[in-house]
């Protein structure tokens, strides 16, 4: 090594030691006869001192060092007179005796400091400079730690890490594929995998029993804030297991990560059915850091002469504790919130539970104190609370109330980033009706097994069939999902028929899997966790981009290497491709 130590490790116990450090010039200050330089590497920052009196030549040379110059410096560790308790190396400095410039640097386009002056786009363009900054480096260190701990845990549970191919075959289910033209087979295309789903199932057929992979997945989906066209999953599959075994294994993985990475003990994950999640939270990824569960009011509120309730399929509300003193203005703001087009409620009904035990509501004309009291009892409301009610079509109203619940959770500061509340959502429906294509779609994917008890409804009442499918949800974020798979050719065929595939189409697209099922496929199931999202959650951020070394921007572009970009006519010719404007 060119260095004897890193810039993060020297302290008072090294006093008097002759050391050589390498790194980048973070900043330099000239104070009278002295020049101080902060030298930075991956491990930290160490202060260098050059003294005009003892070595004017060296000090003069040091004064010419620009920001981000790469240097190698030799000197003695000395105790600082002016200590900085905020830095691990803050008790010492290096009295420089000599240095070499290993490389010069242009002035960087933004400051390489924790709080930089660089805008988003600029930092993306010079991502290698942004990566030098502490907060970004710490994010990648967290990512590394979580990946290592994941591997340790799964290795301990007898999982094999096995790679699956990136150049595969395009299939119609799920999101859009990214495709790669083949030069050797002109007119034919590979697709990049949306996930290794079919390969991991084939590994189970092959007898590998327990597989995992930290794997890149590619989905050509429409742009949305913080969506990356390529992202990483902790992808897993197991044979000879029940749903219970899979939930336990991955609950324990999550607990292991919380413990080893964050030092947090997590209690057993509660489980909630999809139906209950929708009924109590209006969401299949409920944030259970706080309560405020939905209370349905149809029995108490309908047929009392208030048309909005009478005409509604569902009257449902939440109790916001301690908000009974909300002003007219605050209530109007909440009404504006639920009326926003993205949320789409018509209006908001409120009931204030006054401290004196009386009620004040926006529907006093239709409901007397006695009636409002029965509501309050149903909500388990206390004096000082505020009940907020929406009414309308069931799905839409639940969705809107979910948004209002989360908003109230934010207002009441019940959604701390330092608290982690994971849960399992289970018993998802097998299928969902797609209005556009007017056909059933697999809610998870077409390889998910229906619950044996519901199989009889597959042809007669498909919407009623539940699946052995589950999601891991933490703090309102879907961290992962999986299912017990179909491992029988005939059932898989039935599923494809349900999804509108002809036998020929099913055979052409997925024949390889169905054929494999004829050679002793074991019962199996698995899960995939969104690795980038998990890391962001651990880091306390909503942005997965901050945890990826070289992310794409929100338009799906890599502005550093300028991709996507055109290719040469020669390449197009070789691939027998023609760009049609
Ligand atoms: N392959 C699935 C996905 O990417 C996860 C699974 O079912 O294991 O969502």
Coordinates of C-alpha atoms and ligand atoms in Angstrom, one line a residue:
X1 CA 0.0 0.0 0.0
X2 CA 1.1 3.6 -0.6
X3 CA -0.2 4.4 2.8
X4 CA 0.5 3.2 6.3
X5 CA -2.9 4.2 7.7
X6 CA -6.3 5.5 6.5
X7 CA -7.6 8.9 7.2
X8 CA -10.1 7.6 9.7
X9 CA -8.1 5.5 12.1
X10 CA -5.5 7.6 13.9
X11 CA -6.1 8.9 17.4
X12 CA -4.3 10.0 20.5
X13 CA -2.9 6.5 21.1
X14 CA -0.8 7.0 17.9
X15 CA 0.9 10.1 19.2
X16 CA 4.4 10.4 17.9
X17 CA 4.0 7.8 15.2
X18 CA 5.5 8.4 11.8
X19 CA 2.7 7.7 9.2
X20 CA 1.9 8.0 5.6
X21 CA -1.6 8.9 4.5
X22 CA -3.2 9.2 1.0
X23 CA -6.4 10.9 0.0
X24 CA -8.1 13.9 -1.4
X25 CA -7.7 17.5 -0.3
X26 CA -11.1 18.4 1.2
X27 CA -10.2 21.9 2.1
X28 CA -7.3 24.0 3.2
X29 CA -6.9 27.0 5.5
X30 CA -4.0 29.4 5.8
X31 CA -3.7 30.9 9.2
X32 CA -0.7 33.1 9.5
X33 CA 2.3 30.9 9.6
X34 CA 0.4 27.7 9.4
X35 CA -1.6 25.8 6.7
X36 CA -4.1 23.3 7.7
X37 CA -5.4 20.7 5.2
X38 CA -8.3 18.3 5.7
X39 CA -7.3 15.1 4.0
X40 CA -10.2 12.8 3.1
X41 CA -10.5 9.1 2.1
X42 CA -13.3 6.6 2.4
X43 CA -12.6 6.1 6.1
X44 CA -12.6 9.7 7.4
X45 CA -10.8 13.0 7.5
X46 CA -7.4 13.7 9.1
X47 CA -6.0 17.2 9.6
X48 CA -2.5 17.9 8.2
X49 CA -0.4 20.8 9.4
X50 CA 2.3 22.6 7.5
X51 CA 4.4 25.1 9.4
X52 CA 5.9 28.2 7.5
X53 CA 8.6 28.6 10.2
X54 CA 9.9 25.0 10.2
X55 CA 9.6 24.3 6.5
X56 CA 8.7 27.3 4.4
X57 CA 9.3 25.5 1.1
X58 CA 6.9 22.6 2.0
X59 CA 4.3 24.9 3.4
X60 CA 4.5 27.1 0.3
X61 CA 4.0 24.0 -1.9
X62 CA 1.0 22.9 0.3
X63 CA -0.7 26.3 -0.1
X64 CA -0.9 25.6 -3.9
X65 CA -2.9 22.4 -3.4
X66 CA -6.4 22.7 -4.9
X67 CA -9.6 21.0 -3.7
X68 CA -9.7 17.3 -4.6
X69 CA -6.0 17.0 -5.4
X70 CA -4.9 13.5 -4.6
X71 CA -1.8 13.5 -2.4
X72 CA 0.4 11.2 -0.4
X73 CA 1.8 12.8 2.8
X74 CA 4.2 11.6 5.4
X75 CA 4.5 13.1 8.9
X76 CA 4.2 12.6 12.6
X77 CA 1.0 12.2 14.7
X78 CA 0.7 15.1 17.2
X79 CA -1.9 16.0 19.8
X80 CA -4.0 18.9 18.7
X81 CA -4.3 22.0 20.8
X82 CA -7.7 22.8 19.4
X83 CA -9.5 19.4 19.6
X84 CA -12.7 18.6 17.6
X85 CA -14.7 16.1 19.6
X86 CA -17.1 15.6 16.7
X87 CA -14.5 13.8 14.6
X88 CA -13.0 10.4 15.5
X89 CA -9.6 11.8 14.5
X90 CA -10.3 15.1 16.2
X91 CA -7.7 14.8 18.9
X92 CA -4.8 14.6 16.6
X93 CA -3.2 16.1 13.5
X94 CA -0.3 15.2 11.3
X95 CA 2.7 17.5 11.3
X96 CA 3.6 17.1 7.6
X97 CA 7.2 16.4 6.7
X98 CA 6.8 15.7 2.9
X99 CA 4.1 15.1 0.4
X100 CA 3.7 14.1 -3.2
X101 CA 0.9 15.1 -5.6
X102 CA -0.5 11.8 -7.0
X103 CA -2.9 13.6 -9.2
X104 CA -4.3 17.0 -9.7
X105 CA -8.0 17.9 -9.9
X106 CA -10.1 20.4 -11.7
X107 CA -12.2 22.5 -9.3
X108 CA -15.3 20.2 -8.7
X109 CA -18.6 21.5 -10.0
X110 CA -20.1 21.3 -6.5
X111 CA -18.7 21.1 -3.0
X112 CA -17.8 17.7 -1.8
X113 CA -19.3 18.2 1.7
X114 CA -22.2 16.7 3.6
X115 CA -24.4 19.6 2.6
X116 CA -23.4 20.3 -0.9
X117 CA -24.4 23.2 -3.2
X118 CA -24.9 20.9 -6.2
X119 CA -28.3 20.4 -7.6
X120 CA -29.7 16.9 -8.4
X121 CA -29.0 16.8 -12.1
X122 CA -25.4 18.1 -11.6
X123 CA -24.7 15.5 -8.9
X124 CA -26.1 12.7 -11.2
X125 CA -23.9 13.9 -14.0
X126 CA -20.8 13.8 -11.8
X127 CA -22.0 10.8 -9.7
X128 CA -18.4 9.8 -9.0
X129 CA -17.9 13.1 -7.2
X130 CA -21.2 12.8 -5.4
X131 CA -20.2 9.3 -4.3
X132 CA -17.2 10.9 -2.5
X133 CA -19.6 12.7 -0.1
X134 CA -20.1 11.2 3.3
X135 CA -23.9 10.8 3.3
X136 CA -23.8 8.9 0.0
X137 CA -20.9 6.8 1.1
X138 CA -22.8 5.9 4.3
X139 CA -25.8 4.9 2.3
X140 CA -23.6 2.5 0.3
X141 CA -22.0 1.2 3.4
X142 CA -25.5 0.4 4.8
X143 CA -26.3 -1.4 1.5
X144 CA -23.2 -3.4 1.8
X145 CA -23.9 -4.4 5.4
X146 CA -27.4 -5.5 4.6
X147 CA -26.3 -7.6 1.7
X148 CA -23.6 -9.3 3.7
X149 CA -25.9 -10.0 6.6
X150 CA -28.5 -11.3 4.2
X151 CA -26.0 -13.7 2.7
X152 CA -24.8 -14.8 6.2
X153 CA -28.3 -15.5 7.4
X154 CA -29.4 -17.4 4.2
X155 CA -26.1 -19.4 4.1
X156 CA -26.8 -20.4 7.7
X157 CA -30.2 -21.7 6.6
X158 CA -28.7 -23.9 3.9
X159 CA -29.7 -21.6 1.0
X160 CA -27.5 -21.8 -2.2
X161 CA -26.7 -18.6 -4.0
X162 CA -27.2 -19.4 -7.7
X163 CA -27.1 -17.1 -10.7
X164 CA -29.7 -17.2 -13.3
X165 CA -29.4 -15.7 -16.8
X166 CA -30.0 -12.1 -17.8
X167 CA -30.6 -12.8 -21.5
X168 CA -33.9 -14.7 -21.4
X169 CA -37.2 -14.9 -23.3
X170 CA -39.9 -12.2 -23.5
X171 CA -43.2 -13.2 -22.0
X172 CA -46.4 -11.3 -21.9
X173 CA -47.3 -11.3 -18.2
X174 CA -46.4 -8.6 -15.8
X175 CA -44.7 -5.4 -16.8
X176 CA -43.1 -4.6 -20.2
X177 CA -39.8 -6.3 -21.0
X178 CA -36.6 -4.6 -22.0
X179 CA -35.5 -6.5 -25.1
X180 CA -32.1 -7.1 -26.6
X181 CA -31.8 -7.8 -30.3
X182 CA -29.8 -10.9 -31.2
X183 CA -27.1 -10.4 -33.9
X184 CA -26.6 -14.1 -34.6
X185 CA -30.3 -14.8 -34.9
X186 CA -31.5 -11.7 -36.7
X187 CA -35.1 -10.8 -36.1
X188 CA -35.0 -12.5 -32.7
X189 CA -34.7 -10.9 -29.3
X190 CA -33.7 -11.7 -25.8
X191 CA -35.5 -10.1 -22.9
X192 CA -34.0 -9.0 -19.7
X193 CA -35.7 -10.7 -16.7
X194 CA -38.3 -8.9 -14.8
X195 CA -37.4 -11.4 -12.1
X196 CA -35.8 -14.9 -12.1
X197 CA -39.3 -16.4 -11.3
X198 CA -39.4 -19.3 -13.7
X199 CA -35.7 -20.1 -13.3
X200 CA -35.9 -20.3 -9.6
X201 CA -38.9 -22.7 -10.0
X202 CA -36.8 -24.8 -12.4
X203 CA -34.1 -24.9 -9.7
X204 CA -36.6 -26.4 -7.4
X205 CA -37.5 -29.0 -10.0
X206 CA -33.8 -29.6 -10.2
X207 CA -33.8 -30.4 -6.5
X208 CA -31.8 -27.4 -5.2
X209 CA -34.3 -27.0 -2.4
X210 CA -33.3 -23.6 -1.1
X211 CA -32.1 -20.9 -3.5
X212 CA -31.4 -17.3 -3.2
X213 CA -29.8 -14.5 -5.2
X214 CA -29.3 -10.8 -4.8
X215 CA -30.3 -10.2 -8.3
X216 CA -30.9 -7.3 -10.7
X217 CA -34.4 -7.2 -12.3
X218 CA -35.5 -5.1 -15.2
X219 CA -38.9 -3.6 -15.9
X220 CA -39.8 -1.2 -18.6
X221 CA -42.6 0.5 -16.7
X222 CA -43.9 4.0 -17.1
X223 CA -42.0 6.6 -15.3
X224 CA -42.9 7.5 -11.8
X225 CA -41.0 9.3 -9.1
X226 CA -38.3 7.1 -7.6
X227 CA -38.8 4.1 -9.9
X228 CA -35.7 2.6 -11.3
X229 CA -35.8 0.6 -14.6
X230 CA -33.3 -1.8 -13.0
X231 CA -33.5 -2.7 -9.3
X232 CA -32.3 -5.4 -7.0
X233 CA -34.2 -8.2 -5.3
X234 CA -33.3 -10.6 -2.6
X235 CA -34.9 -13.5 -4.5
X236 CA -35.6 -16.8 -2.8
X237 CA -37.3 -20.1 -3.4
X238 CA -37.8 -23.2 -1.2
X239 CA -39.1 -26.7 -1.7
X240 CA -41.1 -29.0 0.6
X241 CA -42.4 -26.1 2.6
X242 CA -45.8 -24.7 3.6
X243 CA -46.6 -21.0 3.5
X244 CA -46.0 -21.0 7.2
X245 CA -42.4 -22.1 6.7
X246 CA -41.7 -19.4 4.2
X247 CA -43.2 -16.7 6.4
X248 CA -41.1 -17.8 9.4
X249 CA -37.9 -18.1 7.4
X250 CA -38.2 -14.5 6.0
X251 CA -39.6 -13.0 9.1
X252 CA -36.4 -14.3 10.8
X253 CA -34.3 -12.9 8.0
X254 CA -35.9 -9.4 8.6
X255 CA -35.4 -9.8 12.3
X256 CA -31.8 -10.8 11.8
X257 CA -31.2 -7.7 9.6
X258 CA -32.9 -5.3 12.1
X259 CA -30.8 -6.8 14.9
X260 CA -27.4 -6.9 13.2
X261 CA -27.7 -3.7 11.2
X262 CA -29.8 -1.5 13.4
X263 CA -29.6 -3.1 16.8
X264 CA -33.4 -3.3 17.0
X265 CA -35.4 -6.3 18.3
X266 CA -38.6 -6.8 16.4
X267 CA -41.5 -8.6 17.8
X268 CA -43.4 -11.3 16.0
X269 CA -45.0 -9.9 12.8
X270 CA -48.7 -9.6 13.0
X271 CA -50.6 -11.2 10.2
X272 CA -53.7 -9.8 8.5
X273 CA -55.7 -11.0 5.6
X274 CA -56.0 -9.0 2.5
X275 CA -59.7 -8.6 3.1
X276 CA -59.1 -7.3 6.6
X277 CA -56.3 -5.0 5.5
X278 CA -58.7 -3.4 3.0
X279 CA -61.6 -3.2 5.5
X280 CA -59.5 -1.7 8.3
X281 CA -57.0 0.4 6.4
X282 CA -58.2 0.7 2.9
X283 CA -54.8 -0.5 1.7
X284 CA -53.0 -3.8 1.1
X285 CA -49.9 -2.2 2.6
X286 CA -51.1 -0.7 5.9
X287 CA -48.9 1.4 8.0
X288 CA -49.4 0.0 11.5
X289 CA -47.1 2.4 13.3
X290 CA -50.4 3.9 14.4
X291 CA -53.9 2.8 14.9
X292 CA -56.8 4.9 13.6
X293 CA -58.4 1.8 12.0
X294 CA -61.5 2.3 9.9
X295 CA -64.9 1.9 11.5
X296 CA -67.8 1.1 9.2
X297 CA -71.0 3.0 10.0
X298 CA -73.6 1.7 7.5
X299 CA -75.8 0.3 10.3
X300 CA -75.9 3.6 12.3
X301 CA -75.7 6.2 9.5
X302 CA -77.9 5.0 6.7
X303 CA -81.6 5.5 6.3
X304 CA -81.7 8.5 8.6
X305 CA -82.6 10.9 5.8
X306 CA -79.1 12.1 4.9
X307 CA -79.0 11.5 1.2
X308 CA -75.2 11.3 0.9
X309 CA -75.1 8.4 3.4
X310 CA -78.3 6.8 2.1
X311 CA -76.9 6.7 -1.5
X312 CA -73.5 5.4 -0.4
X313 CA -72.4 1.8 -0.6
X314 CA -70.1 2.4 2.3
X315 CA -70.0 5.0 5.2
X316 CA -66.7 4.7 7.0
X317 CA -64.5 6.8 9.2
X318 CA -61.5 7.1 11.5
X319 CA -61.1 8.6 14.9
X320 CA -58.3 11.2 15.1
X321 CA -57.4 11.3 18.8
X322 CA -57.1 14.7 20.4
X323 CA -58.1 16.6 17.3
X324 CA -61.6 17.7 18.6
X325 CA -60.3 21.2 18.9
X326 CA -59.6 21.6 15.1
X327 CA -60.7 25.0 13.8
X328 CA -63.1 25.6 11.0
X329 CA -60.0 26.4 8.9
X330 CA -58.3 23.2 9.7
X331 CA -61.4 21.2 8.9
X332 CA -61.8 23.0 5.6
X333 CA -58.2 22.1 4.8
X334 CA -58.9 18.4 5.4
X335 CA -62.0 18.7 3.2
X336 CA -59.9 20.2 0.5
X337 CA -57.4 17.4 1.0
X338 CA -59.9 14.6 0.4
X339 CA -61.4 16.5 -2.5
X340 CA -58.1 16.6 -4.4
X341 CA -58.5 14.7 -7.7
X342 CA -55.9 12.1 -6.7
X343 CA -58.0 11.3 -3.6
X344 CA -61.4 11.9 -5.1
X345 CA -63.8 12.0 -2.2
X346 CA -66.9 14.2 -2.6
X347 CA -66.7 15.7 0.8
X348 CA -65.9 15.1 4.5
X349 CA -68.2 14.6 7.4
X350 CA -66.8 15.4 10.9
X351 CA -68.0 14.8 14.4
X352 CA -66.2 16.7 17.2
X353 CA -66.4 15.0 20.6
X354 CA -66.3 18.1 22.9
X355 CA -64.5 18.0 26.2
X356 CA -67.9 18.6 27.9
X357 CA -69.2 15.3 26.4
X358 CA -71.4 17.0 23.8
X359 CA -71.0 16.6 20.0
X360 CA -70.7 19.1 17.2
X361 CA -70.9 17.7 13.7
X362 CA -71.3 18.8 10.1
X363 CA -74.5 16.6 10.0
X364 CA -76.2 17.9 13.1
X365 CA -79.3 18.5 11.0
X366 CA -79.7 14.7 10.5
X367 CA -78.2 13.2 13.6
X368 CA -79.0 14.2 17.2
X369 CA -76.7 14.0 20.2
X370 CA -78.0 10.5 21.1
X371 CA -77.2 9.2 17.6
X372 CA -73.7 10.8 17.5
X373 CA -73.1 9.2 20.9
X374 CA -73.6 5.8 19.5
X375 CA -71.2 6.6 16.7
X376 CA -68.6 7.7 19.2
X377 CA -69.0 4.5 21.1
X378 CA -68.5 2.5 17.9
X379 CA -65.3 4.5 17.3
X380 CA -64.2 4.1 20.9
X381 CA -63.8 7.9 20.8
X382 CA -63.0 10.0 23.9
X383 CA -63.8 13.6 24.7
X384 CA -61.4 15.8 22.7
X385 CA -61.4 13.4 19.7
X386 CA -62.4 14.1 16.1
X387 CA -64.3 11.6 13.9
X388 CA -63.8 11.9 10.2
X389 CA -66.2 10.2 7.8
X390 CA -66.3 9.5 4.1
X391 CA -69.1 7.9 2.1
X392 CA -69.4 6.5 -1.4
X393 CA -68.5 3.4 -3.5
X394 CA -66.7 0.9 -1.3
X395 CA -63.3 0.6 -3.0
X396 CA -63.0 4.3 -3.8
X397 CA -64.0 5.4 -0.4
X398 CA -61.6 3.0 1.3
X399 CA -58.8 4.3 -0.9
X400 CA -59.6 7.9 -0.1
X401 CA -59.9 7.2 3.7
X402 CA -56.5 5.4 3.5
X403 CA -55.0 8.7 2.3
X404 CA -56.7 10.7 4.9
X405 CA -55.6 8.2 7.6
X406 CA -52.0 8.5 6.5
X407 CA -52.3 12.3 6.4
X408 CA -53.6 12.4 9.9
X409 CA -50.8 10.1 10.9
X410 CA -48.3 12.6 9.5
X411 CA -50.1 15.5 11.2
X412 CA -50.1 13.8 14.5
X413 CA -46.4 12.7 14.0
X414 CA -47.3 9.1 14.4
X415 CA -45.1 7.9 11.5
X416 CA -41.6 8.2 12.9
X417 CA -38.8 6.9 10.7
X418 CA -37.1 5.4 13.7
X419 CA -40.0 3.0 14.5
X420 CA -40.4 -0.1 12.4
X421 CA -43.6 -2.1 12.3
X422 CA -43.5 -5.0 9.9
X423 CA -46.5 -7.3 9.2
X424 CA -47.6 -10.0 6.8
X425 CA -50.6 -9.5 4.6
X426 CA -51.8 -12.9 3.5
X427 CA -54.7 -14.5 1.5
X428 CA -54.5 -12.2 -1.5
X429 CA -57.0 -12.8 -4.2
X430 CA -55.6 -15.0 -7.0
X431 CA -57.0 -12.7 -9.7
X432 CA -58.0 -9.1 -10.4
X433 CA -60.3 -7.9 -13.1
X434 CA -58.7 -5.6 -15.6
X435 CA -61.2 -3.1 -17.0
X436 CA -59.0 -2.2 -20.0
X437 CA -58.4 -5.7 -21.4
X438 CA -61.7 -7.0 -19.9
X439 CA -60.0 -10.1 -18.6
X440 CA -58.7 -11.5 -15.4
X441 CA -55.1 -10.8 -14.5
X442 CA -53.0 -12.7 -12.0
X443 CA -52.7 -10.5 -8.9
X444 CA -49.3 -11.8 -8.1
X445 CA -48.2 -13.8 -11.1
X446 CA -49.5 -16.8 -13.1
X447 CA -47.5 -19.3 -11.1
X448 CA -49.2 -18.6 -7.8
X449 CA -51.2 -21.4 -6.4
X450 CA -54.9 -21.0 -5.6
X451 CA -55.9 -22.0 -2.1
X452 CA -56.9 -25.7 -2.3
X453 CA -60.3 -24.8 -0.7
X454 CA -61.1 -22.2 -3.4
X455 CA -60.0 -24.2 -6.4
X456 CA -63.6 -25.2 -7.2
X457 CA -64.4 -21.6 -8.0
X458 CA -61.7 -21.1 -10.5
X459 CA -64.1 -21.4 -13.5
X460 CA -67.4 -20.5 -11.8
X461 CA -66.5 -17.4 -9.7
X462 CA -62.8 -16.6 -10.3
X463 CA -62.9 -13.3 -8.3
X464 CA -63.6 -15.3 -5.2
X465 CA -60.5 -17.5 -5.4
X466 CA -57.9 -16.6 -2.8
X467 CA -54.2 -17.5 -3.3
X468 CA -51.5 -18.7 -1.1
X469 CA -49.8 -15.4 -1.6
X470 CA -48.4 -13.0 0.9
X471 CA -46.6 -9.6 1.2
X472 CA -44.2 -8.4 3.7
X473 CA -45.1 -4.8 4.6
X474 CA -43.0 -2.4 6.8
X475 CA -44.2 1.0 7.8
X476 CA -46.7 1.2 4.9
X477 CA -44.1 0.1 2.3
X478 CA -44.4 -3.2 0.4
X479 CA -41.0 -4.7 1.0
X480 CA -41.7 -8.0 -0.7
X481 CA -44.1 -10.6 -1.8
X482 CA -44.3 -14.2 -2.8
X483 CA -46.5 -17.2 -3.0
X484 CA -46.8 -21.0 -2.9
X485 CA -46.5 -22.0 -6.5
X486 CA -48.4 -24.3 -8.8
X487 CA -46.3 -27.4 -9.4
X488 CA -48.7 -29.4 -11.4
X489 CA -49.0 -29.2 -15.2
X490 CA -52.8 -29.5 -15.4
X491 CA -53.4 -26.8 -12.7
X492 CA -50.9 -24.5 -14.4
X493 CA -52.7 -25.0 -17.7
X494 CA -56.1 -24.2 -16.0
X495 CA -54.5 -21.0 -14.7
X496 CA -53.3 -20.0 -18.1
X497 CA -56.8 -20.7 -19.6
X498 CA -58.3 -18.5 -16.9
X499 CA -55.9 -15.7 -17.8
X500 CA -57.0 -15.9 -21.5
X501 CA -54.1 -17.9 -23.0
X502 CA -54.9 -20.4 -25.7
X503 CA -53.3 -23.8 -25.2
X504 CA -50.9 -23.0 -28.0
X505 CA -49.9 -19.7 -26.5
X506 CA -49.4 -21.2 -23.1
X507 CA -47.3 -23.9 -24.6
X508 CA -45.2 -21.5 -26.6
X509 CA -44.6 -19.0 -23.8
X510 CA -44.3 -21.3 -20.8
X511 CA -44.1 -24.8 -22.2
X512 CA -40.6 -25.2 -20.7
X513 CA -42.0 -24.8 -17.2
X514 CA -45.1 -27.0 -17.7
X515 CA -42.9 -29.7 -19.3
X516 CA -40.6 -29.5 -16.3
X517 CA -43.6 -30.0 -14.0
X518 CA -43.9 -33.5 -15.6
X519 CA -40.5 -34.6 -14.3
X520 CA -41.1 -34.7 -10.6
X521 CA -41.6 -31.1 -9.5
X522 CA -41.6 -30.8 -5.7
X523 CA -44.1 -28.6 -4.0
X524 CA -42.4 -25.2 -3.6
X525 CA -42.8 -21.5 -2.9
X526 CA -40.8 -18.4 -2.4
X527 CA -40.6 -14.7 -2.0
X528 CA -38.6 -11.7 -3.3
X529 CA -37.8 -8.7 -1.2
X530 CA -37.1 -5.3 -2.8
X531 CA -33.5 -4.8 -1.8
X532 CA -33.2 -1.1 -2.7
X533 CA -36.4 -0.3 -0.8
X534 CA -35.3 -2.3 2.2
X535 CA -32.0 -0.5 2.3
X536 CA -33.8 2.9 1.9
X537 CA -36.2 2.0 4.7
X538 CA -33.3 1.1 7.0
X539 CA -31.7 4.4 6.1
X540 CA -34.8 6.3 6.9
X541 CA -35.3 7.6 3.4
X542 CA -38.1 7.4 0.8
X543 CA -35.7 7.6 -2.1
X544 CA -34.2 4.3 -3.4
X545 CA -32.0 6.4 -5.7
X546 CA -29.9 7.5 -2.8
X547 CA -28.9 3.9 -2.1
X548 CA -27.8 2.9 -5.6
X549 CA -24.3 3.7 -6.7
X550 CA -25.2 4.6 -10.2
X551 CA -28.9 5.2 -10.5
X552 CA -31.0 6.5 -13.4
X553 CA -32.9 9.7 -13.0
X554 CA -36.7 10.0 -12.9
X555 CA -36.8 10.0 -16.7
X556 CA -35.0 6.6 -16.7
X557 CA -31.8 8.2 -18.0
X558 CA -28.2 7.8 -16.9
X559 CA -27.0 11.4 -17.4
X560 CA -23.4 10.5 -16.5
X561 CA -22.8 8.1 -19.4
X562 CA -25.7 9.5 -21.4
X563 CA -27.8 6.5 -21.8
X564 CA -30.0 5.4 -23.5
X565 CA -28.4 6.7 -26.7
X566 CA -28.3 5.9 -30.4
X567 CA -26.1 3.2 -31.9
X568 CA -24.1 3.4 -35.1
X569 CA -25.5 2.5 -38.5
X570 CA -23.0 -0.3 -38.6
X571 CA -24.4 -1.8 -35.4
X572 CA -28.0 -1.4 -36.7
X573 CA -27.0 -3.1 -40.0
X574 CA -25.4 -6.0 -38.2
X575 CA -28.6 -6.5 -36.1
X576 CA -30.7 -6.0 -39.2
X577 CA -32.6 -3.2 -37.4
X578 CA -34.1 -0.2 -39.0
X579 CA -35.2 3.0 -37.1
X580 CA -38.6 4.1 -38.4
X581 CA -39.2 7.7 -37.4
Ligands
LIG1 N1 -40.9 -13.1 -8.6 C1 -41.8 -12.4 -7.8 C2 -41.7 -10.9 -8.0 O1 -40.8 -10.5 -8.6 C3 -41.6 -12.7 -6.3 C4 -42.0 -14.1 -6.0 O2 -43.1 -14.6 -6.2 O3 -41.1 -14.8 -5.4 O4 -42.5 -10.2 -7.5

